PDB file of C-alpha atoms in Angstrom:
ATOM      1  CA  LYS A   1      55.982  31.731 -75.799  1.00 80.00           C
ATOM      2  CA  GLN A   2      55.607  32.788 -72.235  1.00 85.00           C
ATOM      3  CA  GLU A   3      52.339  31.475 -70.569  1.00 90.00           C
ATOM      4  CA  VAL A   4      51.619  32.235 -67.017  1.00 94.00           C
ATOM      5  CA  THR A   5      49.027  29.831 -64.937  1.00 96.00           C
ATOM      6  CA  GLN A   6      47.593  30.553 -61.458  1.00 96.00           C
ATOM      7  CA  ILE A   7      46.123  28.272 -59.062  1.00 92.00           C
ATOM      8  CA  PRO A   8      43.746  28.306 -57.462  1.00 91.00           C
ATOM      9  CA  ALA A   9      41.303  30.706 -59.333  1.00 94.00           C
ATOM     10  CA  ALA A  10      39.481  31.623 -56.087  1.00 95.00           C
ATOM     11  CA  LEU A  11      40.422  31.175 -52.411  1.00 95.00           C
ATOM     12  CA  SER A  12      38.222  31.698 -49.381  1.00 97.00           C
ATOM     13  CA  VAL A  13      39.804  31.379 -45.963  1.00 96.00           C
ATOM     14  CA  PRO A  14      38.974  32.782 -42.195  1.00 97.00           C
ATOM     15  CA  GLU A  15      40.737  35.870 -40.903  1.00 97.00           C
ATOM     16  CA  GLY A  16      43.971  35.085 -39.150  1.00 97.00           C
ATOM     17  CA  GLU A  17      45.103  32.033 -42.117  1.00 96.00           C
ATOM     18  CA  ASN A  18      48.422  31.796 -43.572  1.00 97.00           C
ATOM     19  CA  LEU A  19      47.901  31.383 -47.057  1.00 96.00           C
ATOM     20  CA  VAL A  20      49.932  30.691 -50.466  1.00 96.00           C
ATOM     21  CA  LEU A  21      48.965  31.584 -53.993  1.00 97.00           C
ATOM     22  CA  ASN A  22      51.053  29.627 -56.658  1.00 97.00           C
ATOM     23  CA  CYS A  23      52.207  31.041 -60.246  1.00 97.00           C
ATOM     24  CA  SER A  24      53.676  28.801 -62.832  1.00 96.00           C
ATOM     25  CA  PHE A  25      55.448  30.048 -65.765  1.00 94.00           C
ATOM     26  CA  THR A  26      56.537  28.086 -69.150  1.00 92.00           C
ATOM     27  CA  ASP A  27      59.859  29.975 -69.976  1.00 85.00           C
ATOM     28  CA  SER A  28      62.470  30.238 -67.297  1.00 82.00           C
ATOM     29  CA  ALA A  29      64.167  32.881 -69.275  1.00 82.00           C
ATOM     30  CA  ILE A  30      62.861  35.618 -67.424  1.00 82.00           C
ATOM     31  CA  TYR A  31      64.171  38.809 -66.140  1.00 80.00           C
ATOM     32  CA  ASN A  32      61.908  39.343 -63.424  1.00 86.00           C
ATOM     33  CA  LEU A  33      58.423  38.520 -61.954  1.00 91.00           C
ATOM     34  CA  GLN A  34      56.035  40.728 -60.221  1.00 93.00           C
ATOM     35  CA  TRP A  35      52.996  40.344 -58.040  1.00 96.00           C
ATOM     36  CA  PHE A  36      50.084  42.660 -58.358  1.00 95.00           C
ATOM     37  CA  ARG A  37      46.844  43.383 -56.309  1.00 96.00           C
ATOM     38  CA  GLN A  38      43.695  44.322 -57.827  1.00 95.00           C
ATOM     39  CA  ASP A  39      40.695  45.546 -55.907  1.00 94.00           C
ATOM     40  CA  PRO A  40      37.319  45.576 -57.979  1.00 90.00           C
ATOM     41  CA  GLY A  41      36.739  48.266 -60.372  1.00 87.00           C
ATOM     42  CA  LYS A  42      40.371  49.620 -59.880  1.00 89.00           C
ATOM     43  CA  GLY A  43      43.860  49.346 -61.637  1.00 89.00           C
ATOM     44  CA  LEU A  44      46.638  47.244 -60.646  1.00 93.00           C
ATOM     45  CA  THR A  45      49.017  48.030 -57.337  1.00 92.00           C
ATOM     46  CA  SER A  46      52.514  46.406 -57.484  1.00 91.00           C
ATOM     47  CA  LEU A  47      53.173  44.240 -54.398  1.00 95.00           C
ATOM     48  CA  LEU A  48      56.572  42.560 -54.912  1.00 94.00           C
ATOM     49  CA  LEU A  49      58.921  42.664 -57.613  1.00 91.00           C
ATOM     50  CA  ILE A  50      61.520  39.587 -57.681  1.00 90.00           C
ATOM     51  CA  GLN A  51      64.665  39.942 -60.047  1.00 86.00           C
ATOM     52  CA  SER A  52      65.785  36.954 -61.694  1.00 85.00           C
ATOM     53  CA  SER A  53      68.784  36.771 -59.694  1.00 86.00           C
ATOM     54  CA  GLN A  54      66.912  36.915 -56.636  1.00 89.00           C
ATOM     55  CA  ARG A  55      65.013  33.722 -54.855  1.00 93.00           C
ATOM     56  CA  GLU A  56      62.448  35.782 -52.538  1.00 94.00           C
ATOM     57  CA  GLN A  57      61.069  39.256 -51.761  1.00 94.00           C
ATOM     58  CA  THR A  58      59.417  40.377 -48.414  1.00 96.00           C
ATOM     59  CA  SER A  59      57.153  43.129 -47.631  1.00 95.00           C
ATOM     60  CA  GLY A  60      55.318  43.243 -44.197  1.00 96.00           C
ATOM     61  CA  ARG A  61      53.112  40.143 -44.247  1.00 97.00           C
ATOM     62  CA  LEU A  62      53.775  39.447 -47.772  1.00 97.00           C
ATOM     63  CA  ASN A  63      56.957  37.066 -49.004  1.00 97.00           C
ATOM     64  CA  ALA A  64      56.868  35.957 -52.675  1.00 97.00           C
ATOM     65  CA  SER A  65      59.602  33.257 -53.666  1.00 96.00           C
ATOM     66  CA  LEU A  66      61.037  32.649 -57.270  1.00 95.00           C
ATOM     67  CA  ASP A  67      62.372  29.207 -58.475  1.00 94.00           C
ATOM     68  CA  LYS A  68      63.311  29.889 -61.834  1.00 91.00           C
ATOM     69  CA  SER A  69      64.212  26.462 -62.831  1.00 90.00           C
ATOM     70  CA  SER A  70      60.845  24.812 -62.056  1.00 93.00           C
ATOM     71  CA  GLY A  71      59.156  27.904 -63.373  1.00 94.00           C
ATOM     72  CA  ARG A  72      57.369  28.662 -60.120  1.00 96.00           C
ATOM     73  CA  SER A  73      56.722  31.422 -57.703  1.00 96.00           C
ATOM     74  CA  THR A  74      54.552  31.702 -54.982  1.00 97.00           C
ATOM     75  CA  LEU A  75      53.055  34.403 -52.909  1.00 97.00           C
ATOM     76  CA  TYR A  76      52.776  33.709 -48.981  1.00 97.00           C
ATOM     77  CA  ILE A  77      50.346  35.887 -47.038  1.00 97.00           C
ATOM     78  CA  ALA A  78      50.657  35.771 -43.266  1.00 97.00           C
ATOM     79  CA  ALA A  79      47.925  36.285 -40.836  1.00 97.00           C
ATOM     80  CA  SER A  80      45.385  37.095 -43.520  1.00 97.00           C
ATOM     81  CA  GLN A  81      42.977  40.000 -42.824  1.00 97.00           C
ATOM     82  CA  PRO A  82      39.425  41.155 -44.460  1.00 97.00           C
ATOM     83  CA  GLY A  83      41.594  43.877 -45.945  1.00 97.00           C
ATOM     84  CA  ASP A  84      43.401  41.461 -47.931  1.00 97.00           C
ATOM     85  CA  SER A  85      40.462  40.353 -50.283  1.00 97.00           C
ATOM     86  CA  ALA A  86      41.115  41.305 -53.734  1.00 97.00           C
ATOM     87  CA  THR A  87      42.305  39.542 -57.025  1.00 96.00           C
ATOM     88  CA  TYR A  88      46.161  38.819 -56.922  1.00 97.00           C
ATOM     89  CA  LEU A  89      48.051  38.678 -60.045  1.00 97.00           C
ATOM     90  CA  CYS A  90      51.403  37.177 -60.814  1.00 96.00           C
ATOM     91  CA  ALA A  91      53.203  38.285 -64.146  1.00 93.00           C
ATOM     92  CA  ALA A  92      56.280  37.240 -65.810  1.00 91.00           C
ATOM     93  CA  THR A  93      58.607  38.868 -68.339  1.00 82.00           C
ATOM     94  CA  ALA A  94      58.605  37.499 -72.006  1.00 77.00           C
ATOM     95  CA  ILE A  95      60.610  38.414 -74.899  1.00 74.00           C
ATOM     96  CA  LEU A  96      58.546  39.602 -77.558  1.00 69.00           C
ATOM     97  CA  ASN A  97      58.899  40.701 -81.231  1.00 64.00           C
ATOM     98  CA  GLN A  98      62.674  41.467 -81.888  1.00 60.00           C
ATOM     99  CA  ALA A  99      64.062  41.279 -78.403  1.00 54.00           C
ATOM    100  CA  GLY A 100      61.077  43.769 -76.941  1.00 68.00           C
ATOM    101  CA  THR A 101      60.147  42.910 -73.460  1.00 74.00           C
ATOM    102  CA  ALA A 102      56.985  42.860 -71.657  1.00 80.00           C
ATOM    103  CA  LEU A 103      54.895  41.314 -68.809  1.00 85.00           C
ATOM    104  CA  ILE A 104      52.721  38.547 -69.179  1.00 89.00           C
ATOM    105  CA  PHE A 105      49.979  37.897 -66.739  1.00 93.00           C
ATOM    106  CA  GLY A 106      48.104  35.240 -65.179  1.00 95.00           C
ATOM    107  CA  LYS A 107      44.498  35.178 -64.843  1.00 95.00           C
ATOM    108  CA  GLY A 108      44.703  35.884 -60.920  1.00 95.00           C
ATOM    109  CA  THR A 109      43.677  34.475 -57.964  1.00 96.00           C
ATOM    110  CA  THR A 110      40.566  35.907 -56.130  1.00 96.00           C
ATOM    111  CA  LEU A 111      41.138  35.896 -52.335  1.00 97.00           C
ATOM    112  CA  SER A 112      38.234  36.397 -49.965  1.00 97.00           C
ATOM    113  CA  VAL A 113      39.136  36.879 -46.100  1.00 97.00           C
ATOM    114  CA  SER A 114      36.131  36.581 -43.805  1.00 96.00           C
ATOM    115  CA  SER A 115      36.014  38.279 -40.571  1.00 93.00           C
TER     116      SER A 115
ATOM    117  CA  ASP B   1      50.443  65.329 -59.797  1.00 59.00           C
ATOM    118  CA  ALA B   2      52.848  62.606 -60.584  1.00 65.00           C
ATOM    119  CA  GLY B   3      51.890  59.374 -61.745  1.00 90.00           C
ATOM    120  CA  ILE B   4      50.157  57.541 -64.938  1.00 93.00           C
ATOM    121  CA  THR B   5      47.025  59.045 -65.819  1.00 95.00           C
ATOM    122  CA  GLN B   6      44.344  57.603 -68.335  1.00 96.00           C
ATOM    123  CA  SER B   7      41.598  59.469 -70.045  1.00 96.00           C
ATOM    124  CA  PRO B   8      38.744  59.272 -70.389  1.00 97.00           C
ATOM    125  CA  ARG B   9      37.962  56.855 -67.374  1.00 96.00           C
ATOM    126  CA  TYR B  10      34.474  55.663 -69.201  1.00 97.00           C
ATOM    127  CA  LYS B  11      33.439  55.841 -72.713  1.00 97.00           C
ATOM    128  CA  ILE B  12      30.382  54.595 -74.608  1.00 98.00           C
ATOM    129  CA  THR B  13      30.645  54.391 -78.215  1.00 97.00           C
ATOM    130  CA  GLU B  14      28.886  52.965 -81.142  1.00 97.00           C
ATOM    131  CA  THR B  15      30.429  50.292 -83.665  1.00 97.00           C
ATOM    132  CA  GLY B  16      32.579  51.778 -86.362  1.00 97.00           C
ATOM    133  CA  ARG B  17      33.522  55.036 -84.615  1.00 97.00           C
ATOM    134  CA  GLN B  18      37.065  55.805 -83.997  1.00 97.00           C
ATOM    135  CA  VAL B  19      38.121  56.086 -80.367  1.00 97.00           C
ATOM    136  CA  THR B  20      41.194  57.295 -78.844  1.00 98.00           C
ATOM    137  CA  LEU B  21      42.257  56.588 -75.197  1.00 98.00           C
ATOM    138  CA  MET B  22      44.908  58.810 -73.664  1.00 98.00           C
ATOM    139  CA  CYS B  23      47.731  57.825 -71.640  1.00 97.00           C
ATOM    140  CA  HIS B  24      50.109  60.404 -69.883  1.00 97.00           C
ATOM    141  CA  GLN B  25      53.083  59.438 -67.462  1.00 95.00           C
ATOM    142  CA  THR B  26      55.086  62.133 -65.628  1.00 93.00           C
ATOM    143  CA  TRP B  27      58.256  59.875 -64.738  1.00 87.00           C
ATOM    144  CA  SER B  28      59.819  59.864 -68.297  1.00 86.00           C
ATOM    145  CA  HIS B  29      59.757  56.143 -68.093  1.00 89.00           C
ATOM    146  CA  SER B  30      61.227  54.653 -71.428  1.00 88.00           C
ATOM    147  CA  TYR B  31      58.490  51.891 -71.641  1.00 89.00           C
ATOM    148  CA  MET B  32      54.781  52.146 -71.961  1.00 92.00           C
ATOM    149  CA  PHE B  33      52.243  49.423 -72.456  1.00 93.00           C
ATOM    150  CA  TRP B  34      48.668  49.120 -73.290  1.00 96.00           C
ATOM    151  CA  TYR B  35      46.808  46.165 -71.894  1.00 96.00           C
ATOM    152  CA  ARG B  36      43.130  44.960 -72.239  1.00 97.00           C
ATOM    153  CA  GLN B  37      41.378  42.949 -69.386  1.00 96.00           C
ATOM    154  CA  ASP B  38      38.416  40.673 -70.214  1.00 94.00           C
ATOM    155  CA  LEU B  39      36.739  38.328 -67.805  1.00 87.00           C
ATOM    156  CA  GLY B  40      38.029  34.795 -68.580  1.00 83.00           C
ATOM    157  CA  HIS B  41      41.127  36.106 -70.558  1.00 85.00           C
ATOM    158  CA  GLY B  42      42.926  38.194 -67.603  1.00 87.00           C
ATOM    159  CA  LEU B  43      45.295  40.958 -68.861  1.00 92.00           C
ATOM    160  CA  ARG B  44      46.541  40.699 -72.398  1.00 93.00           C
ATOM    161  CA  LEU B  45      49.241  42.892 -74.028  1.00 92.00           C
ATOM    162  CA  ILE B  46      47.894  45.117 -76.925  1.00 95.00           C
ATOM    163  CA  TYR B  47      51.025  47.124 -77.977  1.00 93.00           C
ATOM    164  CA  TYR B  48      54.152  48.291 -76.015  1.00 91.00           C
ATOM    165  CA  SER B  49      56.659  50.768 -76.903  1.00 90.00           C
ATOM    166  CA  ALA B  50      60.478  51.093 -75.628  1.00 86.00           C
ATOM    167  CA  ALA B  51      60.753  54.649 -76.382  1.00 87.00           C
ATOM    168  CA  ALA B  52      59.615  57.633 -78.311  1.00 89.00           C
ATOM    169  CA  ASP B  53      58.912  56.545 -81.993  1.00 90.00           C
ATOM    170  CA  ILE B  54      59.334  52.749 -81.012  1.00 89.00           C
ATOM    171  CA  THR B  55      56.426  50.851 -80.834  1.00 91.00           C
ATOM    172  CA  ASP B  56      55.759  46.999 -81.220  1.00 89.00           C
ATOM    173  CA  LYS B  57      52.867  44.598 -81.556  1.00 90.00           C
ATOM    174  CA  GLY B  58      51.904  42.527 -78.559  1.00 88.00           C
ATOM    175  CA  GLU B  59      49.553  39.487 -78.058  1.00 88.00           C
ATOM    176  CA  VAL B  60      46.366  41.161 -79.469  1.00 94.00           C
ATOM    177  CA  PRO B  61      47.190  44.061 -81.615  1.00 95.00           C
ATOM    178  CA  ASP B  62      44.468  43.730 -84.369  1.00 96.00           C
ATOM    179  CA  GLY B  63      42.157  46.778 -84.492  1.00 97.00           C
ATOM    180  CA  TYR B  64      44.196  49.041 -82.438  1.00 98.00           C
ATOM    181  CA  VAL B  65      46.860  51.744 -83.522  1.00 97.00           C
ATOM    182  CA  VAL B  66      49.595  53.285 -81.381  1.00 97.00           C
ATOM    183  CA  SER B  67      51.756  56.383 -81.425  1.00 95.00           C
ATOM    184  CA  ARG B  68      54.481  57.651 -79.302  1.00 95.00           C
ATOM    185  CA  SER B  69      55.692  61.172 -80.474  1.00 94.00           C
ATOM    186  CA  LYS B  70      56.671  62.181 -77.024  1.00 93.00           C
ATOM    187  CA  THR B  71      57.938  59.892 -74.123  1.00 93.00           C
ATOM    188  CA  GLU B  72      55.210  60.923 -71.716  1.00 95.00           C
ATOM    189  CA  ASN B  73      52.407  60.115 -73.898  1.00 96.00           C
ATOM    190  CA  PHE B  74      50.994  56.766 -75.475  1.00 97.00           C
ATOM    191  CA  PRO B  75      47.550  57.091 -77.143  1.00 98.00           C
ATOM    192  CA  LEU B  76      45.631  53.877 -78.218  1.00 98.00           C
ATOM    193  CA  THR B  77      43.163  54.498 -81.314  1.00 98.00           C
ATOM    194  CA  LEU B  78      40.715  52.025 -82.244  1.00 97.00           C
ATOM    195  CA  GLU B  79      40.054  52.852 -85.897  1.00 94.00           C
ATOM    196  CA  SER B  80      36.440  51.276 -86.224  1.00 97.00           C
ATOM    197  CA  ALA B  81      35.551  50.124 -82.818  1.00 97.00           C
ATOM    198  CA  THR B  82      33.684  46.759 -82.896  1.00 97.00           C
ATOM    199  CA  ARG B  83      31.773  45.192 -79.788  1.00 97.00           C
ATOM    200  CA  SER B  84      34.536  42.760 -79.225  1.00 96.00           C
ATOM    201  CA  GLN B  85      36.698  45.698 -78.154  1.00 97.00           C
ATOM    202  CA  THR B  86      34.177  46.528 -75.158  1.00 97.00           C
ATOM    203  CA  SER B  87      36.824  45.987 -72.431  1.00 97.00           C
ATOM    204  CA  VAL B  88      38.736  47.672 -69.955  1.00 97.00           C
ATOM    205  CA  TYR B  89      41.887  49.157 -70.712  1.00 98.00           C
ATOM    206  CA  PHE B  90      45.028  49.515 -68.964  1.00 97.00           C
ATOM    207  CA  CYS B  91      48.023  51.790 -69.564  1.00 96.00           C
ATOM    208  CA  ALA B  92      51.171  50.895 -67.829  1.00 93.00           C
ATOM    209  CA  SER B  93      54.890  52.226 -67.722  1.00 91.00           C
ATOM    210  CA  SER B  94      58.411  51.220 -66.670  1.00 88.00           C
ATOM    211  CA  GLU B  95      61.629  52.589 -66.070  1.00 83.00           C
ATOM    212  CA  SER B  96      63.321  49.617 -67.648  1.00 70.00           C
ATOM    213  CA  LEU B  97      62.466  46.121 -68.723  1.00 59.00           C
ATOM    214  CA  GLY B  98      64.583  43.423 -70.238  1.00 53.00           C
ATOM    215  CA  THR B  99      67.730  44.451 -68.651  1.00 51.00           C
ATOM    216  CA  ALA B 100      69.428  42.991 -65.605  1.00 45.00           C
ATOM    217  CA  ASN B 101      68.005  45.440 -63.290  1.00 45.00           C
ATOM    218  CA  THR B 102      64.481  45.713 -64.569  1.00 60.00           C
ATOM    219  CA  GLY B 103      62.141  48.066 -62.988  1.00 70.00           C
ATOM    220  CA  GLU B 104      58.448  47.751 -61.516  1.00 80.00           C
ATOM    221  CA  LEU B 105      55.564  48.276 -63.778  1.00 85.00           C
ATOM    222  CA  PHE B 106      53.094  51.039 -62.745  1.00 89.00           C
ATOM    223  CA  PHE B 107      49.626  51.223 -63.924  1.00 92.00           C
ATOM    224  CA  GLY B 108      46.865  53.677 -64.570  1.00 93.00           C
ATOM    225  CA  GLU B 109      43.375  53.353 -63.248  1.00 93.00           C
ATOM    226  CA  GLY B 110      42.014  52.154 -66.416  1.00 95.00           C
ATOM    227  CA  SER B 111      39.523  53.092 -68.940  1.00 97.00           C
ATOM    228  CA  ARG B 112      36.106  51.220 -69.411  1.00 97.00           C
ATOM    229  CA  LEU B 113      35.108  51.260 -72.914  1.00 98.00           C
ATOM    230  CA  THR B 114      31.541  50.092 -74.203  1.00 97.00           C
ATOM    231  CA  VAL B 115      31.038  49.528 -77.922  1.00 97.00           C
ATOM    232  CA  LEU B 116      27.410  49.445 -78.684  1.00 96.00           C
TER     233      LEU B 116
END
């Protein structure tokens, strides 16, 4: 059974810092891993998608890495800004009933960037 | 407008009543999903569908029913609402999942349900 864990649960940093959010998953037989952002009271926005054959993906100040063998992914945010304040969720694919597939989510890391 | 839309966005109901949450996507994505989000539990999968007329249970399916007669719609019904079903419900869709070239998961804005 796929389980996804995110550490830390909350993080506060001053503006300009580089930071790393961690995600671990128990079943390494994943098809992909996605990072999402969620603002309070809003839906989820996809940030980065890493296919199982890839090691990392980059979008602007965001870089996500994937190490399937160790069951880990990290989201690196460079030069953090107050607008980055949100909850960041990691999700890994899981094989469900009779080969159905879905994303299983971690509980998220709530980031607060102060100016 | 293109995208994935949920309705209603907010709903208050009473214990024992039937409630249906609607989800509509305009991309013709094959896969659709229903999640619920609760403090302390994060997002949990309720039901998913790989195509029209193909649905299956997720992590927390008890008390919920789904159908998918058309590719673009995936309604979620609470047949007899309970207070424990108070939650924020998110619908999502994906072009493909579970293959070598899996697609992104796109979410609706959520439906906030309160059961009194």
